[in-house]
PDB file of C-alpha atoms in Angstrom:
ATOM      1  CA  MET A 116     -28.294   4.992  55.985  1.00 54.00           C
ATOM      2  CA  ARG A 117     -31.849   5.380  53.955  1.00 65.00           C
ATOM      3  CA  PHE A 118     -30.751   6.907  51.087  1.00 60.00           C
ATOM      4  CA  THR A 119     -28.294   3.361  50.740  1.00 66.00           C
ATOM      5  CA  CYS A 120     -30.889   1.414  49.452  1.00 60.00           C
ATOM      6  CA  VAL A 121     -32.026   3.581  46.806  1.00 58.00           C
ATOM      7  CA  ALA A 122     -28.364   4.136  45.538  1.00 58.00           C
ATOM      8  CA  VAL A 123     -27.305   0.813  45.093  1.00 55.00           C
ATOM      9  CA  ALA A 124     -30.614   0.300  43.741  1.00 59.00           C
ATOM     10  CA  ALA A 125     -30.839   2.793  41.522  1.00 58.00           C
ATOM     11  CA  SER A 126     -26.847   1.765  40.445  1.00 61.00           C
ATOM     12  CA  LEU A 127     -27.595  -1.431  39.662  1.00 58.00           C
ATOM     13  CA  ALA A 128     -30.593  -0.667  37.325  1.00 59.00           C
ATOM     14  CA  MET A 129     -27.788   1.359  35.524  1.00 60.00           C
ATOM     15  CA  VAL A 130     -25.539  -1.607  35.497  1.00 52.00           C
ATOM     16  CA  SER A 131     -27.763  -3.422  33.935  1.00 56.00           C
ATOM     17  CA  ILE A 132     -29.026  -1.443  31.044  1.00 56.00           C
ATOM     18  CA  SER A 133     -25.896  -1.025  30.144  1.00 44.00           C
ATOM     19  CA  THR A 134     -24.971  -4.608  30.135  1.00 40.00           C
ATOM     20  CA  SER A 135     -27.924  -5.192  28.096  1.00 43.00           C
ATOM     21  CA  LEU A 136     -26.908  -2.071  25.809  1.00 42.00           C
ATOM     22  CA  HIS A 137     -23.328  -3.159  24.993  1.00 40.00           C
ATOM     23  CA  GLY A 138     -24.350  -6.821  24.219  1.00 41.00           C
ATOM     24  CA  GLN A 139     -26.185  -5.662  21.098  1.00 42.00           C
ATOM     25  CA  ARG A 140     -24.770  -6.216  17.786  1.00 47.00           C
ATOM     26  CA  PRO A 141     -25.375  -3.177  16.005  1.00 49.00           C
ATOM     27  CA  ASP A 142     -28.095  -3.290  13.048  1.00 48.00           C
ATOM     28  CA  ASP A 143     -26.147  -3.329   9.550  1.00 59.00           C
ATOM     29  CA  GLN A 144     -24.337  -6.690  11.221  1.00 86.00           C
ATOM     30  CA  ILE A 145     -27.313  -9.673   9.725  1.00 87.00           C
ATOM     31  CA  ASP A 146     -26.723 -13.003  11.178  1.00 88.00           C
ATOM     32  CA  ALA A 147     -24.562 -15.056   8.976  1.00 90.00           C
ATOM     33  CA  ARG A 148     -27.011 -18.324   9.472  1.00 92.00           C
ATOM     34  CA  SER A 149     -29.431 -16.298   8.465  1.00 91.00           C
ATOM     35  CA  MET A 150     -28.252 -14.955   5.052  1.00 93.00           C
ATOM     36  CA  ALA A 151     -27.580 -18.308   4.480  1.00 93.00           C
ATOM     37  CA  LEU A 152     -31.352 -19.248   5.401  1.00 93.00           C
ATOM     38  CA  LEU A 153     -32.202 -16.230   2.911  1.00 94.00           C
ATOM     39  CA  GLN A 154     -29.674 -17.488  -0.250  1.00 94.00           C
ATOM     40  CA  GLN A 155     -31.307 -21.029   0.352  1.00 94.00           C
ATOM     41  CA  GLY A 156     -35.126 -19.700   0.264  1.00 93.00           C
ATOM     42  CA  LYS A 157     -33.544 -17.754  -2.671  1.00 94.00           C
ATOM     43  CA  ALA A 158     -32.953 -21.004  -4.365  1.00 95.00           C
ATOM     44  CA  ALA A 159     -36.437 -23.266  -3.080  1.00 93.00           C
ATOM     45  CA  GLN A 160     -38.537 -20.311  -4.271  1.00 93.00           C
ATOM     46  CA  ALA A 161     -35.917 -20.410  -7.944  1.00 94.00           C
ATOM     47  CA  ALA A 162     -36.890 -24.227  -7.798  1.00 93.00           C
ATOM     48  CA  GLY A 163     -40.587 -23.812  -7.695  1.00 92.00           C
ATOM     49  CA  ASN A 164     -40.941 -24.663  -4.243  1.00 92.00           C
ATOM     50  CA  LEU A 165     -42.899 -21.790  -2.490  1.00 92.00           C
ATOM     51  CA  GLU A 166     -43.523 -24.063   0.590  1.00 93.00           C
ATOM     52  CA  GLY A 167     -39.976 -24.919   1.169  1.00 92.00           C
ATOM     53  CA  ALA A 168     -38.992 -21.125   0.413  1.00 93.00           C
ATOM     54  CA  THR A 169     -41.300 -19.668   2.658  1.00 93.00           C
ATOM     55  CA  ASP A 170     -40.182 -21.789   6.001  1.00 94.00           C
ATOM     56  CA  LEU A 171     -36.772 -21.071   4.732  1.00 93.00           C
ATOM     57  CA  LEU A 172     -37.599 -17.708   5.189  1.00 93.00           C
ATOM     58  CA  GLU A 173     -39.657 -17.642   7.720  1.00 94.00           C
ATOM     59  CA  THR A 174     -35.841 -19.164   9.878  1.00 94.00           C
ATOM     60  CA  ALA A 175     -33.584 -16.342   8.581  1.00 94.00           C
ATOM     61  CA  VAL A 176     -36.596 -13.920   9.696  1.00 93.00           C
ATOM     62  CA  THR A 177     -36.603 -16.223  12.614  1.00 93.00           C
ATOM     63  CA  VAL A 178     -32.621 -15.796  13.439  1.00 93.00           C
ATOM     64  CA  ASP A 179     -32.286 -12.428  12.801  1.00 92.00           C
ATOM     65  CA  PRO A 180     -35.577 -10.825  12.998  1.00 93.00           C
ATOM     66  CA  ARG A 181     -33.517  -7.515  10.910  1.00 93.00           C
ATOM     67  CA  ASN A 182     -33.434  -9.043   7.885  1.00 93.00           C
ATOM     68  CA  ARG A 183     -35.195  -6.764   5.416  1.00 94.00           C
ATOM     69  CA  GLN A 184     -33.746  -9.076   2.467  1.00 95.00           C
ATOM     70  CA  ALA A 185     -35.725 -11.896   3.837  1.00 95.00           C
ATOM     71  CA  PHE A 186     -39.261  -9.933   5.173  1.00 95.00           C
ATOM     72  CA  ILE A 187     -38.939  -9.115   1.260  1.00 95.00           C
ATOM     73  CA  THR A 188     -38.441 -12.492  -0.973  1.00 95.00           C
ATOM     74  CA  LEU A 189     -41.116 -13.523   2.062  1.00 95.00           C
ATOM     75  CA  ALA A 190     -43.172 -11.720   0.332  1.00 95.00           C
ATOM     76  CA  ASN A 191     -42.530 -12.090  -2.695  1.00 94.00           C
ATOM     77  CA  VAL A 192     -43.351 -16.040  -2.217  1.00 95.00           C
ATOM     78  CA  ALA A 193     -46.636 -14.803  -0.705  1.00 94.00           C
ATOM     79  CA  GLU A 194     -47.650 -12.748  -4.164  1.00 92.00           C
ATOM     80  CA  ALA A 195     -46.761 -15.837  -6.045  1.00 92.00           C
ATOM     81  CA  ARG A 196     -49.051 -18.536  -3.914  1.00 92.00           C
ATOM     82  CA  GLY A 197     -51.713 -15.362  -4.777  1.00 90.00           C
ATOM     83  CA  LEU A 198     -51.921 -14.049  -0.837  1.00 91.00           C
ATOM     84  CA  PRO A 199     -51.944 -10.619  -1.632  1.00 91.00           C
ATOM     85  CA  GLY A 200     -52.309  -9.337   2.227  1.00 91.00           C
ATOM     86  CA  LYS A 201     -49.845 -11.450   3.261  1.00 93.00           C
ATOM     87  CA  ALA A 202     -47.298  -9.906   0.966  1.00 93.00           C
ATOM     88  CA  ILE A 203     -48.130  -6.562   2.455  1.00 93.00           C
ATOM     89  CA  ARG A 204     -47.741  -7.532   6.029  1.00 95.00           C
ATOM     90  CA  PHE A 205     -44.377  -8.534   5.051  1.00 95.00           C
ATOM     91  CA  TYR A 206     -43.233  -5.581   3.365  1.00 94.00           C
ATOM     92  CA  ARG A 207     -44.653  -3.524   5.839  1.00 93.00           C
ATOM     93  CA  GLU A 208     -42.296  -5.710   8.342  1.00 94.00           C
ATOM     94  CA  ALA A 209     -39.395  -4.646   5.940  1.00 94.00           C
ATOM     95  CA  LEU A 210     -40.878  -0.855   6.067  1.00 93.00           C
ATOM     96  CA  LEU A 211     -40.166  -1.095   9.471  1.00 94.00           C
ATOM     97  CA  LEU A 212     -36.678  -1.841   9.676  1.00 93.00           C
ATOM     98  CA  GLU A 213     -36.160   0.519   7.017  1.00 93.00           C
ATOM     99  CA  PRO A 214     -39.082   3.104   5.560  1.00 92.00           C
ATOM    100  CA  ASN A 215     -36.521   4.275   2.132  1.00 91.00           C
ATOM    101  CA  ASP A 216     -36.265   0.619   0.771  1.00 92.00           C
ATOM    102  CA  VAL A 217     -37.758   1.517  -2.900  1.00 92.00           C
ATOM    103  CA  ASP A 218     -37.965  -2.791  -3.402  1.00 92.00           C
ATOM    104  CA  ALA A 219     -40.410  -2.961  -0.689  1.00 93.00           C
ATOM    105  CA  LEU A 220     -42.341   0.045  -1.103  1.00 92.00           C
ATOM    106  CA  ALA A 221     -42.953  -0.895  -4.865  1.00 93.00           C
ATOM    107  CA  GLY A 222     -43.692  -4.342  -3.373  1.00 93.00           C
ATOM    108  CA  GLN A 223     -46.454  -3.152  -1.609  1.00 94.00           C
ATOM    109  CA  GLY A 224     -48.209  -0.922  -3.553  1.00 93.00           C
ATOM    110  CA  GLU A 225     -48.930  -3.859  -6.832  1.00 93.00           C
ATOM    111  CA  ALA A 226     -49.564  -5.799  -3.760  1.00 93.00           C
ATOM    112  CA  MET A 227     -52.127  -3.298  -2.625  1.00 92.00           C
ATOM    113  CA  VAL A 228     -53.634  -2.980  -6.055  1.00 91.00           C
ATOM    114  CA  MET A 229     -53.969  -6.667  -6.193  1.00 90.00           C
ATOM    115  CA  LYS A 230     -56.006  -6.208  -2.897  1.00 89.00           C
ATOM    116  CA  GLY A 231     -58.324  -3.558  -4.798  1.00 87.00           C
ATOM    117  CA  ALA A 232     -55.975  -0.718  -2.482  1.00 88.00           C
ATOM    118  CA  VAL A 233     -55.177   1.192  -5.859  1.00 88.00           C
ATOM    119  CA  GLU A 234     -55.485   4.793  -3.876  1.00 91.00           C
ATOM    120  CA  ARG A 235     -52.824   3.077  -0.991  1.00 92.00           C
ATOM    121  CA  ALA A 236     -50.877   2.095  -4.086  1.00 90.00           C
ATOM    122  CA  ARG A 237     -50.611   5.926  -5.856  1.00 91.00           C
ATOM    123  CA  GLN A 238     -49.523   7.587  -2.312  1.00 92.00           C
ATOM    124  CA  ASN A 239     -46.461   4.406  -2.568  1.00 91.00           C
ATOM    125  CA  LEU A 240     -45.444   5.211  -6.309  1.00 89.00           C
ATOM    126  CA  THR A 241     -45.106   8.481  -5.212  1.00 89.00           C
ATOM    127  CA  ARG A 242     -42.899   8.134  -2.304  1.00 91.00           C
ATOM    128  CA  VAL A 243     -41.145   6.002  -4.718  1.00 90.00           C
ATOM    129  CA  ARG A 244     -40.483   7.967  -7.156  1.00 89.00           C
ATOM    130  CA  THR A 245     -39.927  10.827  -4.540  1.00 88.00           C
ATOM    131  CA  LEU A 246     -36.529   8.495  -3.287  1.00 89.00           C
ATOM    132  CA  CYS A 247     -35.958   7.339  -6.623  1.00 87.00           C
ATOM    133  CA  LYS A 248     -35.715  11.159  -8.192  1.00 80.00           C
ATOM    134  CA  GLY A 249     -35.916  10.566 -11.733  1.00 76.00           C
ATOM    135  CA  ALA A 250     -36.757   6.789 -13.335  1.00 79.00           C
ATOM    136  CA  CYS A 251     -36.198   4.141 -11.661  1.00 88.00           C
ATOM    137  CA  PRO A 252     -37.544   0.710 -12.824  1.00 89.00           C
ATOM    138  CA  GLN A 253     -39.977   0.050  -9.178  1.00 88.00           C
ATOM    139  CA  ALA A 254     -41.665   3.106 -10.878  1.00 87.00           C
ATOM    140  CA  SER A 255     -42.454   2.466 -13.640  1.00 87.00           C
ATOM    141  CA  THR A 256     -43.782  -1.432 -12.610  1.00 88.00           C
ATOM    142  CA  LEU A 257     -45.693  -0.016  -9.887  1.00 88.00           C
ATOM    143  CA  ALA A 258     -47.405   2.429 -12.363  1.00 87.00           C
ATOM    144  CA  ALA A 259     -48.020  -0.074 -14.683  1.00 89.00           C
ATOM    145  CA  ALA A 260     -49.738  -2.279 -11.987  1.00 89.00           C
ATOM    146  CA  ILE A 261     -51.869   0.649 -10.983  1.00 89.00           C
ATOM    147  CA  ALA A 262     -52.863   1.509 -14.805  1.00 88.00           C
ATOM    148  CA  LYS A 263     -53.726  -2.072 -14.795  1.00 86.00           C
ATOM    149  CA  GLY A 264     -55.613  -2.397 -12.442  1.00 84.00           C
ATOM    150  CA  PRO A 265     -56.824  -4.653  -9.246  1.00 83.00           C
ATOM    151  CA  PRO A 266     -57.539  -8.411 -10.808  1.00 80.00           C
ATOM    152  CA  VAL A 267     -60.943  -9.271 -12.002  1.00 75.00           C
ATOM    153  CA  THR A 268     -62.715 -11.943 -10.222  1.00 68.00           C
ATOM    154  CA  THR A 269     -66.035 -13.462 -11.775  1.00 50.00           C
ATOM    155  CA  ALA A 270     -68.296 -15.674  -8.651  1.00 49.00           C
ATOM    156  CA  ALA A 271     -68.684 -18.784  -9.780  1.00 54.00           C
ATOM    157  CA  VAL A 272     -72.245 -20.382 -11.206  1.00 53.00           C
ATOM    158  CA  GLY A 273     -72.831 -24.096 -10.024  1.00 53.00           C
ATOM    159  CA  ALA A 274     -75.120 -26.777  -9.453  1.00 53.00           C
ATOM    160  CA  ASN A 275     -76.097 -25.520  -5.627  1.00 54.00           C
ATOM    161  CA  THR A 276     -77.136 -22.038  -6.794  1.00 52.00           C
ATOM    162  CA  THR A 277     -80.496 -21.354  -6.088  1.00 53.00           C
ATOM    163  CA  THR A 278     -82.338 -18.781  -8.951  1.00 51.00           C
ATOM    164  CA  VAL A 279     -84.662 -15.983  -7.986  1.00 54.00           C
ATOM    165  CA  GLY A 280     -88.051 -16.259  -9.911  1.00 53.00           C
ATOM    166  CA  LYS A 281     -92.049 -16.792  -9.347  1.00 53.00           C
ATOM    167  CA  VAL A 282     -93.256 -18.947  -6.703  1.00 54.00           C
ATOM    168  CA  PRO A 283     -95.865 -21.130  -8.468  1.00 56.00           C
ATOM    169  CA  ALA A 284     -99.603 -20.158  -7.580  1.00 58.00           C
ATOM    170  CA  ALA A 285    -100.849 -22.501  -4.635  1.00 58.00           C
ATOM    171  CA  LYS A 286    -104.356 -24.260  -6.165  1.00 59.00           C
ATOM    172  CA  ASP A 287    -107.392 -24.564  -4.120  1.00 53.00           C
TER     173      ASP A 287
END
């Protein structure tokens, strides 16, 4: 009698776990609505509508968080908007879904160069070359970005800047 409650609770737990696992789709089936939104986002990006592309792609990822191509395209849009840190984050999301995605690794490496993390970009280049097992355009593009180095930024000198100089002597 004392073990009946425990046995019933354990069986209910097993049934609920197996039911929830059975209801999930396999990883290779991306939701068709998410794929349609991805295509619309790519079209908006090609038309130069980066804000609209971002909205569509974020919706695609919300509909199906396993849509790796949506994350990669979001990263491309973030780079086009001059946001390499955000691009790195989106590439990382894509790499969590598929760690050996050569496009995501190369794109992340290029964004890292833009942020000044050249050594980490070199690690990505090594990994891309290992995965390609030969010449591939992603490795060539990333190697060229590393060779070019991070962009040089200059500080703007405006009217509100102060100069350091001699302070006039006080008169008695």
